[in-house]
Tab-separated table of C-alpha atoms and ligand atoms in Angstrom:
chain	number	residue	atom	x	y	z
P	17	MET	CA	19.718	8.184	-31.549
P	18	THR	CA	22.959	9.536	-30.063
P	19	CYS	CA	23.568	9.747	-26.369
P	20	ASN	CA	23.219	13.550	-26.433
P	21	GLN	CA	19.938	13.401	-28.308
P	22	ARG	CA	18.616	10.883	-25.774
P	23	GLU	CA	19.621	13.119	-22.904
P	24	SER	CA	17.965	16.158	-24.421
P	25	VAL	CA	14.752	14.205	-25.089
P	26	GLY	CA	14.916	13.002	-21.464
P	27	ILE	CA	15.319	16.555	-20.188
P	28	MET	CA	12.487	17.858	-22.349
P	29	THR	CA	10.048	15.220	-21.130
P	30	LYS	CA	10.839	15.417	-17.403
P	31	PRO	CA	7.550	16.250	-15.694
P	32	LYS	CA	7.504	19.295	-13.431
P	33	VAL	CA	6.131	18.670	-9.967
P	34	GLY	CA	4.810	21.201	-7.453
P	35	ILE	CA	5.381	20.367	-3.790
P	36	ILE	CA	2.584	21.600	-1.485
P	37	GLY	CA	3.482	21.434	2.220
P	38	LEU	CA	7.056	21.628	3.454
P	39	GLY	CA	6.687	20.240	6.976
P	40	ALA	CA	8.079	17.031	8.513
P	41	ILE	CA	7.218	14.691	5.617
P	42	GLY	CA	6.877	17.291	2.843
P	43	PHE	CA	10.455	18.432	3.273
P	44	GLU	CA	11.728	14.820	3.280
P	45	MET	CA	9.767	14.189	0.077
P	46	LEU	CA	11.080	17.406	-1.455
P	47	LYS	CA	14.649	16.134	-0.970
P	48	GLU	CA	13.656	12.828	-2.599
P	49	PHE	CA	11.994	14.575	-5.564
P	50	HIS	CA	15.090	16.763	-5.866
P	51	ALA	CA	17.332	13.667	-6.006
P	52	ASN	CA	15.155	11.791	-8.512
P	53	PRO	CA	16.335	11.893	-12.143
P	54	ASP	CA	12.834	11.302	-13.580
P	55	VAL	CA	11.198	14.529	-12.361
P	56	GLU	CA	11.950	18.178	-11.784
P	57	ILE	CA	10.554	20.374	-9.014
P	58	GLY	CA	8.880	23.335	-10.728
P	59	ALA	CA	7.520	25.099	-7.639
P	60	VAL	CA	6.993	24.777	-3.905
P	61	CYS	CA	4.178	26.043	-1.703
P	62	ASP	CA	3.707	26.354	2.025
P	63	ALA	CA	1.218	28.394	4.043
P	64	ASN	CA	4.361	29.658	5.741
P	65	GLY	CA	5.601	31.774	2.813
P	66	GLU	CA	9.005	32.425	4.359
P	67	ARG	CA	9.555	28.654	4.569
P	68	ALA	CA	8.558	28.226	0.900
P	69	ARG	CA	10.929	30.995	-0.237
P	70	GLN	CA	13.809	29.679	1.855
P	71	VAL	CA	13.387	26.096	0.524
P	72	ALA	CA	13.062	27.344	-3.086
P	73	HIS	CA	16.270	29.327	-2.657
P	74	GLU	CA	18.149	26.419	-1.044
P	75	PHE	CA	17.155	23.939	-3.793
P	76	ASN	CA	17.215	26.362	-6.709
P	77	ILE	CA	13.495	25.925	-7.421
P	78	PRO	CA	12.087	28.575	-9.773
P	79	ALA	CA	8.843	29.453	-7.924
P	80	ALA	CA	7.657	29.673	-4.312
P	81	TYR	CA	4.027	30.238	-3.339
P	82	THR	CA	2.110	30.807	-0.124
P	83	ALA	CA	-1.317	30.009	-1.604
P	84	TYR	CA	-1.746	26.603	-3.250
P	85	ALA	CA	-4.174	28.163	-5.764
P	86	ASP	CA	-1.259	30.184	-7.184
P	87	LEU	CA	0.864	27.065	-7.608
P	88	LEU	CA	-2.052	25.309	-9.300
P	89	ALA	CA	-2.435	28.244	-11.697
P	90	ASP	CA	1.202	27.803	-12.794
P	91	PRO	CA	0.969	26.180	-16.272
P	92	ALA	CA	4.503	24.779	-16.000
P	93	ILE	CA	3.390	22.418	-13.230
P	94	GLU	CA	2.009	19.085	-14.450
P	95	SER	CA	1.580	17.326	-11.127
P	96	VAL	CA	1.497	18.019	-7.423
P	97	TYR	CA	2.564	16.226	-4.277
P	98	ILE	CA	0.261	17.095	-1.342
P	99	GLY	CA	2.045	16.976	2.024
P	100	VAL	CA	-0.187	19.199	4.158
P	101	PRO	CA	-2.244	18.126	7.221
P	102	PRO	CA	-5.167	15.775	6.415
P	103	VAL	CA	-7.980	18.360	6.718
P	104	TYR	CA	-6.591	20.194	3.668
P	105	HIS	CA	-6.027	17.169	1.393
P	106	CYS	CA	-9.519	17.177	-0.116
P	107	GLU	CA	-9.807	20.837	-1.074
P	108	ILE	CA	-6.288	20.909	-2.538
P	109	ALA	CA	-6.636	17.634	-4.466
P	110	VAL	CA	-10.030	18.608	-5.901
P	111	ALA	CA	-8.619	22.009	-6.946
P	112	ALA	CA	-5.549	20.298	-8.450
P	113	PHE	CA	-7.696	18.019	-10.618
P	114	ALA	CA	-9.782	21.026	-11.682
P	115	ALA	CA	-6.481	22.648	-12.722
P	116	ASN	CA	-5.627	19.533	-14.779
P	117	LYS	CA	-2.755	18.303	-12.587
P	118	HIS	CA	-1.826	14.755	-11.612
P	119	VAL	CA	-1.805	14.220	-7.835
P	120	LEU	CA	0.353	12.244	-5.398
P	121	CYS	CA	-1.256	12.643	-1.966
P	122	GLU	CA	-0.132	11.848	1.555
P	123	LYS	CA	-2.030	9.373	3.669
P	124	PRO	CA	-4.594	9.281	5.155
P	125	LEU	CA	-6.295	10.288	1.912
P	126	ALA	CA	-8.418	12.852	3.769
P	127	ASN	CA	-10.197	13.441	7.041
P	128	SER	CA	-13.568	11.802	6.360
P	129	VAL	CA	-15.188	9.314	4.008
P	130	GLY	CA	-17.312	12.125	2.525
P	131	GLU	CA	-14.076	13.829	1.473
P	132	THR	CA	-12.471	10.693	0.049
P	133	VAL	CA	-15.588	10.069	-2.065
P	134	GLN	CA	-15.298	13.607	-3.469
P	135	MET	CA	-11.615	13.062	-4.224
P	136	VAL	CA	-12.154	9.772	-6.055
P	137	GLU	CA	-14.933	11.378	-8.095
P	138	ALA	CA	-12.850	14.455	-8.934
P	139	ALA	CA	-9.905	12.261	-9.979
P	140	GLY	CA	-12.124	10.142	-12.234
P	141	LYS	CA	-13.767	13.174	-13.804
P	142	ALA	CA	-10.424	14.821	-14.530
P	143	GLY	CA	-8.894	11.621	-15.901
P	144	LYS	CA	-5.599	12.461	-14.173
P	145	ILE	CA	-3.238	10.170	-12.267
P	146	HIS	CA	-4.081	9.859	-8.579
P	147	ALA	CA	-1.698	8.095	-6.237
P	148	MET	CA	-1.122	7.698	-2.517
P	149	ASN	CA	2.055	7.845	-0.519
P	150	PHE	CA	1.717	4.469	1.149
P	151	PRO	CA	5.467	3.894	1.519
P	152	LEU	CA	5.366	0.274	2.666
P	153	ASN	CA	4.429	-0.901	-0.822
P	154	TYR	CA	7.865	0.020	-2.096
P	155	THR	CA	10.122	-1.305	0.676
P	156	THR	CA	12.123	-4.522	0.382
P	157	PRO	CA	10.746	-6.108	3.609
P	158	VAL	CA	7.101	-5.595	2.587
P	159	ARG	CA	7.685	-6.755	-0.968
P	160	GLU	CA	9.381	-9.840	0.479
P	161	PHE	CA	6.498	-10.327	2.967
P	162	ALA	CA	4.025	-10.254	0.055
P	163	ARG	CA	6.164	-12.590	-2.067
P	164	LEU	CA	6.491	-15.132	0.761
P	165	VAL	CA	2.729	-15.064	1.414
P	166	ASP	CA	2.088	-15.639	-2.301
P	167	GLU	CA	4.520	-18.571	-2.224
P	168	GLY	CA	2.619	-20.203	0.647
P	169	TYR	CA	5.152	-19.508	3.448
P	170	LEU	CA	2.342	-19.000	5.985
P	171	GLY	CA	0.121	-21.874	4.917
P	172	GLU	CA	-3.460	-20.902	5.707
P	173	LEU	CA	-3.737	-17.523	7.405
P	174	ARG	CA	-5.179	-17.854	10.913
P	175	ARG	CA	-4.417	-14.579	12.723
P	176	VAL	CA	-2.934	-11.109	12.195
P	177	GLU	CA	-1.818	-8.980	15.125
P	178	ILE	CA	-1.144	-5.270	14.751
P	179	THR	CA	0.667	-3.415	17.536
P	180	LEU	CA	0.800	0.391	17.652
P	181	GLN	CA	2.679	1.281	20.829
P	182	PHE	CA	3.914	4.860	21.285
P	183	PRO	CA	5.264	5.871	24.697
P	184	ASP	CA	5.280	9.444	23.425
P	185	TRP	CA	2.692	10.918	21.111
P	186	PRO	CA	3.484	13.071	19.172
P	187	ARG	CA	6.780	11.457	18.296
P	188	ALA	CA	9.945	13.574	18.566
P	189	TRP	CA	10.318	13.961	14.783
P	190	GLN	CA	6.764	15.061	14.100
P	191	GLN	CA	5.931	17.916	16.448
P	192	ASN	CA	3.143	20.162	15.170
P	193	ASP	CA	-0.150	21.650	16.333
P	194	TRP	CA	-2.476	18.998	14.864
P	195	ILE	CA	-0.980	15.530	15.359
P	196	GLY	CA	-1.975	15.258	19.032
P	197	LYS	CA	-5.521	16.510	18.427
P	198	ARG	CA	-8.661	14.476	17.886
P	199	GLU	CA	-9.827	16.420	14.818
P	200	GLN	CA	-7.179	15.076	12.442
P	201	GLY	CA	-4.339	13.630	14.548
P	202	GLY	CA	-3.763	10.646	16.808
P	203	PHE	CA	-1.626	7.553	16.427
P	204	VAL	CA	-4.467	5.565	14.876
P	205	ARG	CA	-5.120	8.043	12.028
P	206	GLU	CA	-1.437	8.563	11.552
P	207	THR	CA	-0.127	4.992	11.562
P	208	ALA	CA	-2.958	2.445	11.178
P	209	PRO	CA	-3.602	3.316	7.484
P	210	HIS	CA	-0.151	1.991	6.561
P	211	LEU	CA	-0.791	-1.403	8.142
P	212	LEU	CA	-4.420	-1.739	7.043
P	213	GLN	CA	-3.342	-1.018	3.483
P	214	MET	CA	-0.506	-3.527	3.874
P	215	ILE	CA	-3.062	-6.202	4.818
P	216	GLN	CA	-5.065	-5.299	1.717
P	217	ARG	CA	-1.984	-5.488	-0.485
P	218	VAL	CA	-0.547	-8.704	0.972
P	219	PHE	CA	-3.767	-10.646	1.590
P	220	LYS	CA	-5.799	-9.015	-1.214
P	221	GLU	CA	-8.657	-7.942	1.061
P	222	LEU	CA	-9.425	-5.536	3.878
P	223	PRO	CA	-10.749	-7.221	7.009
P	224	GLU	CA	-14.219	-6.466	8.351
P	225	LEU	CA	-14.407	-4.617	11.675
P	226	GLN	CA	-16.266	-6.557	14.364
P	227	TYR	CA	-15.442	-4.837	17.634
P	228	LYS	CA	-13.530	-1.784	18.783
P	229	HIS	CA	-12.961	0.117	21.971
P	230	THR	CA	-11.150	3.435	21.800
P	231	GLU	CA	-10.001	5.214	24.940
P	232	TYR	CA	-9.899	9.021	24.905
P	233	PRO	CA	-8.544	11.438	27.504
P	234	ASP	CA	-11.008	13.796	29.254
P	235	ASP	CA	-9.987	16.796	27.137
P	236	PRO	CA	-12.280	16.544	24.055
P	237	GLU	CA	-9.640	18.243	21.894
P	238	LEU	CA	-7.027	15.537	22.457
P	239	CYS	CA	-6.579	12.370	20.401
P	240	GLU	CA	-7.081	8.782	21.551
P	241	ARG	CA	-4.785	7.172	24.133
P	242	GLY	CA	-5.654	3.534	23.592
P	243	ILE	CA	-7.421	1.201	21.186
P	244	VAL	CA	-8.369	-2.454	20.883
P	245	ALA	CA	-10.121	-3.701	17.760
P	246	HIS	CA	-11.032	-7.066	16.269
P	247	PHE	CA	-11.612	-7.676	12.596
P	248	GLN	CA	-12.218	-10.782	10.523
P	249	MET	CA	-10.851	-11.875	7.162
P	250	LYS	CA	-13.107	-13.706	4.677
P	251	ASN	CA	-11.644	-17.102	5.682
P	252	GLY	CA	-12.471	-16.382	9.336
P	253	ALA	CA	-8.912	-15.392	10.330
P	254	LEU	CA	-8.904	-12.899	13.206
P	255	VAL	CA	-7.165	-9.532	12.915
P	256	ILE	CA	-6.407	-7.979	16.298
P	257	LEU	CA	-5.253	-4.375	16.579
P	258	ARG	CA	-4.074	-2.977	19.898
P	259	GLY	CA	-2.283	0.215	20.610
P	260	GLY	CA	-1.673	2.995	23.041
P	261	SER	CA	0.349	6.035	23.920
P	262	HIS	CA	1.585	7.746	27.084
P	263	THR	CA	2.672	4.523	28.770
P	264	ALA	CA	6.029	3.075	29.700
P	265	GLY	CA	7.582	0.655	27.240
P	266	GLU	CA	9.457	0.835	23.987
P	267	GLN	CA	7.917	2.262	20.836
P	268	LYS	CA	6.737	-0.637	18.700
P	269	VAL	CA	4.854	-0.828	15.424
P	270	GLU	CA	4.312	-4.348	14.163
P	271	LEU	CA	2.201	-6.440	11.856
P	272	MET	CA	2.508	-10.142	12.616
P	273	ALA	CA	0.753	-12.804	10.534
P	274	PHE	CA	0.313	-16.349	11.850
P	275	GLY	CA	-0.465	-19.163	9.450
P	276	THR	CA	-0.755	-22.929	9.775
P	277	LYS	CA	2.842	-23.347	8.499
P	278	GLY	CA	4.722	-20.125	9.184
P	279	VAL	CA	4.828	-16.739	10.875
P	280	LEU	CA	5.921	-13.393	9.400
P	281	ALA	CA	6.367	-10.089	11.225
P	282	LEU	CA	7.096	-6.617	9.926
P	283	THR	CA	8.599	-4.909	12.964
P	284	ASN	CA	9.134	-1.160	13.342
P	285	TRP	CA	8.432	-0.615	9.627
P	286	ASP	CA	11.815	-1.806	8.371
P	287	ASP	CA	12.538	-5.335	9.657
P	288	LEU	CA	11.000	-8.540	8.341
P	289	TYR	CA	11.183	-11.565	10.632
P	290	GLY	CA	9.946	-15.021	9.781
P	291	ALA	CA	9.778	-18.588	11.066
P	292	GLN	CA	8.508	-21.922	9.860
P	293	GLY	CA	6.750	-24.285	12.263
P	294	SER	CA	7.869	-23.692	15.836
P	295	GLU	CA	11.347	-22.439	14.904
P	296	PRO	CA	12.470	-19.171	16.517
P	297	MET	CA	11.890	-16.006	14.470
P	298	THR	CA	14.902	-14.830	12.460
P	299	LEU	CA	15.539	-11.589	10.627
P	300	LEU	CA	14.888	-12.198	6.925
P	301	THR	CA	15.555	-8.724	5.537
P	302	SER	CA	15.686	-5.046	6.510
P	303	GLY	CA	15.300	-1.713	4.805
P	304	GLY	CA	12.898	1.185	4.710
P	305	GLU	CA	13.893	3.146	1.601
P	306	TYR	CA	10.935	3.724	-0.671
P	307	ALA	CA	10.663	7.264	-1.961
P	308	GLN	CA	12.867	7.012	-5.063
P	309	GLU	CA	10.882	3.996	-6.218
P	310	LEU	CA	7.531	5.707	-5.570
P	311	ILE	CA	8.580	8.874	-7.401
P	312	SER	CA	9.923	6.877	-10.357
P	313	GLN	CA	6.644	4.941	-10.543
P	314	PHE	CA	4.692	8.224	-10.436
P	315	ALA	CA	6.911	9.632	-13.204
P	316	ALA	CA	6.444	6.456	-15.283
P	317	ALA	CA	2.663	6.829	-14.988
P	318	MET	CA	2.987	10.456	-16.144
P	319	ARG	CA	4.913	9.222	-19.196
P	320	GLY	CA	1.993	6.895	-19.910
P	321	GLU	CA	3.929	3.766	-18.905
P	322	PRO	CA	2.694	0.969	-16.604
P	323	ALA	CA	3.384	1.845	-12.969
P	324	GLU	CA	2.912	0.383	-9.508
P	325	LEU	CA	0.756	2.997	-7.813
P	326	TYR	CA	-1.867	2.753	-5.067
P	327	ASP	CA	-4.603	5.114	-6.110
P	328	PHE	CA	-7.300	7.151	-4.389
P	329	THR	CA	-9.680	4.191	-4.488
P	330	VAL	CA	-7.277	2.350	-2.194
P	331	GLY	CA	-6.988	5.479	-0.022
P	332	HIS	CA	-10.786	5.676	0.159
P	333	GLN	CA	-11.162	2.005	1.151
P	334	VAL	CA	-8.593	2.386	3.917
P	335	GLN	CA	-10.325	5.595	5.069
P	336	GLN	CA	-13.647	3.763	5.410
P	337	LEU	CA	-12.086	1.282	7.844
P	338	LEU	CA	-10.179	4.042	9.648
P	339	GLU	CA	-13.340	6.065	10.254
P	340	GLU	CA	-15.135	2.940	11.534
P	341	LEU	CA	-12.310	2.497	14.041
P	342	LEU	CA	-12.526	6.069	15.278
P	343	ASP	CA	-16.216	7.020	15.104
X	24	LIG	N1	3.602	8.709	4.242
X	24	LIG	C1	4.143	8.789	5.452
X	24	LIG	O1	4.893	7.926	5.882
X	24	LIG	C2	3.841	9.994	6.309
X	24	LIG	C3	4.652	10.314	7.394
X	24	LIG	C4	4.344	11.450	8.121
X	24	LIG	C5	3.240	12.231	7.791
X	24	LIG	N2	2.452	11.864	6.749
X	24	LIG	C6	1.284	12.662	6.365
X	24	LIG	O2	1.768	13.820	5.686
X	24	LIG	C7	0.919	14.933	5.926
X	24	LIG	C8	1.743	16.068	6.522
X	24	LIG	O3	2.301	15.647	7.753
X	24	LIG	P1	3.519	16.430	8.429
X	24	LIG	O4	3.902	15.632	9.618
X	24	LIG	O5	4.557	16.745	7.416
X	24	LIG	O6	2.786	17.783	8.881
X	24	LIG	P2	3.471	19.187	9.254
X	24	LIG	O7	2.478	19.902	10.096
X	24	LIG	O8	4.855	18.961	9.766
X	24	LIG	O9	3.628	19.918	7.857
X	24	LIG	C9	2.548	20.432	7.133
X	24	LIG	C10	3.047	21.628	6.326
X	24	LIG	O10	1.970	22.050	5.496
X	24	LIG	C11	1.854	23.466	5.584
X	24	LIG	N3	0.452	23.775	5.319
X	24	LIG	C12	-0.608	23.615	6.145
X	24	LIG	N4	-1.739	23.965	5.510
X	24	LIG	C13	-1.386	24.348	4.261
X	24	LIG	C14	-2.114	24.819	3.142
X	24	LIG	N5	-3.450	24.934	3.175
X	24	LIG	N6	-1.427	25.148	2.033
X	24	LIG	C15	-0.083	25.040	1.990
X	24	LIG	N7	0.658	24.597	3.021
X	24	LIG	C16	0.007	24.252	4.139
X	24	LIG	C17	2.314	23.827	6.979
X	24	LIG	O11	2.754	25.171	7.054
X	24	LIG	C18	3.448	22.822	7.198
X	24	LIG	O12	4.694	23.313	6.764
X	24	LIG	C19	-0.184	14.404	6.827
X	24	LIG	O13	-1.258	13.975	6.056
X	24	LIG	C20	0.451	13.206	7.500
X	24	LIG	O14	-0.496	12.261	7.934
X	24	LIG	C21	2.746	10.783	5.997
């Protein structure tokens, strides 16, 4: 096969993706899809039609829709990325499977366990690819964390501590009308799924919730302000989650694992620290890029090749624990 023939085969087989939701994360993902050589953006959709048209124009995308049903009816689109607020994930994903599309969905998978069950069922019935955007799986520090745990760096796991500390909530980069509300927002819904799923990936199990106390402001519309929760791993290791917002102090998101031999900490998403014995912690590696890898894995799955994806079953399992924390 000549180089030109290979290129033309490559172009012909590039799957066309529809991007639904062009807000804080959706627009970042759109730029990543646009930059990825394995896929092509066939259409965009946002409830704000002007936004969809403007983005389609800027990135030379052939179709812009206001209603997701119109994008799903577009036969050129093979798969969709869902980047809308959590209360809309279920209806859009279920409709996408009914329209025979593969789905890459934002976390949390949905807004209730009833919805995640429906989504897993719809995905199975359709026989389409279903994947989550759990970015940490694709970053160098988390891959290194997992590799070190597998190699025995920690010894026996004794304790995991999760810190979710946000002086300001919502954060400056994610201002919208839902993220500060109890219905589908809050720092627990928004950030805990990443770290709970990381525990599942690294330690091959989700811990069992034993105790939680969630503090809410008086206004019943507003999201939680503080949380303390204790879980247990199968070997008895304690998992302690504590977090809060609207206090003094630096923003900090951390997952720290203490073993009999070593300690590892993923700090502020991107930095991996580690220590053996009682040595001081040192920075082992840094880096938060993930989206190109995720999109390439999604594209590989669409080509029928093996791919590292975290599917709706994983999203559902994380949702079960999330809802236990917040109910
Ligand atoms: N994976 C991550 O690291 C990460 C980071 C941030 C947010 N998220 C998740 O991504 C999702 C979106 O978050 P965001 O911060 O971008 O929200 P956002 O409010 O900034 O953006 C949502 C966009 O979806 C559009 N929209 C709303 N309903 C729609 C509908 N029915 N059809 C079409 N468009 C619709 C809105 O007009 C808006 O442009 C949430 O589930 C959030 O939890 C994930």
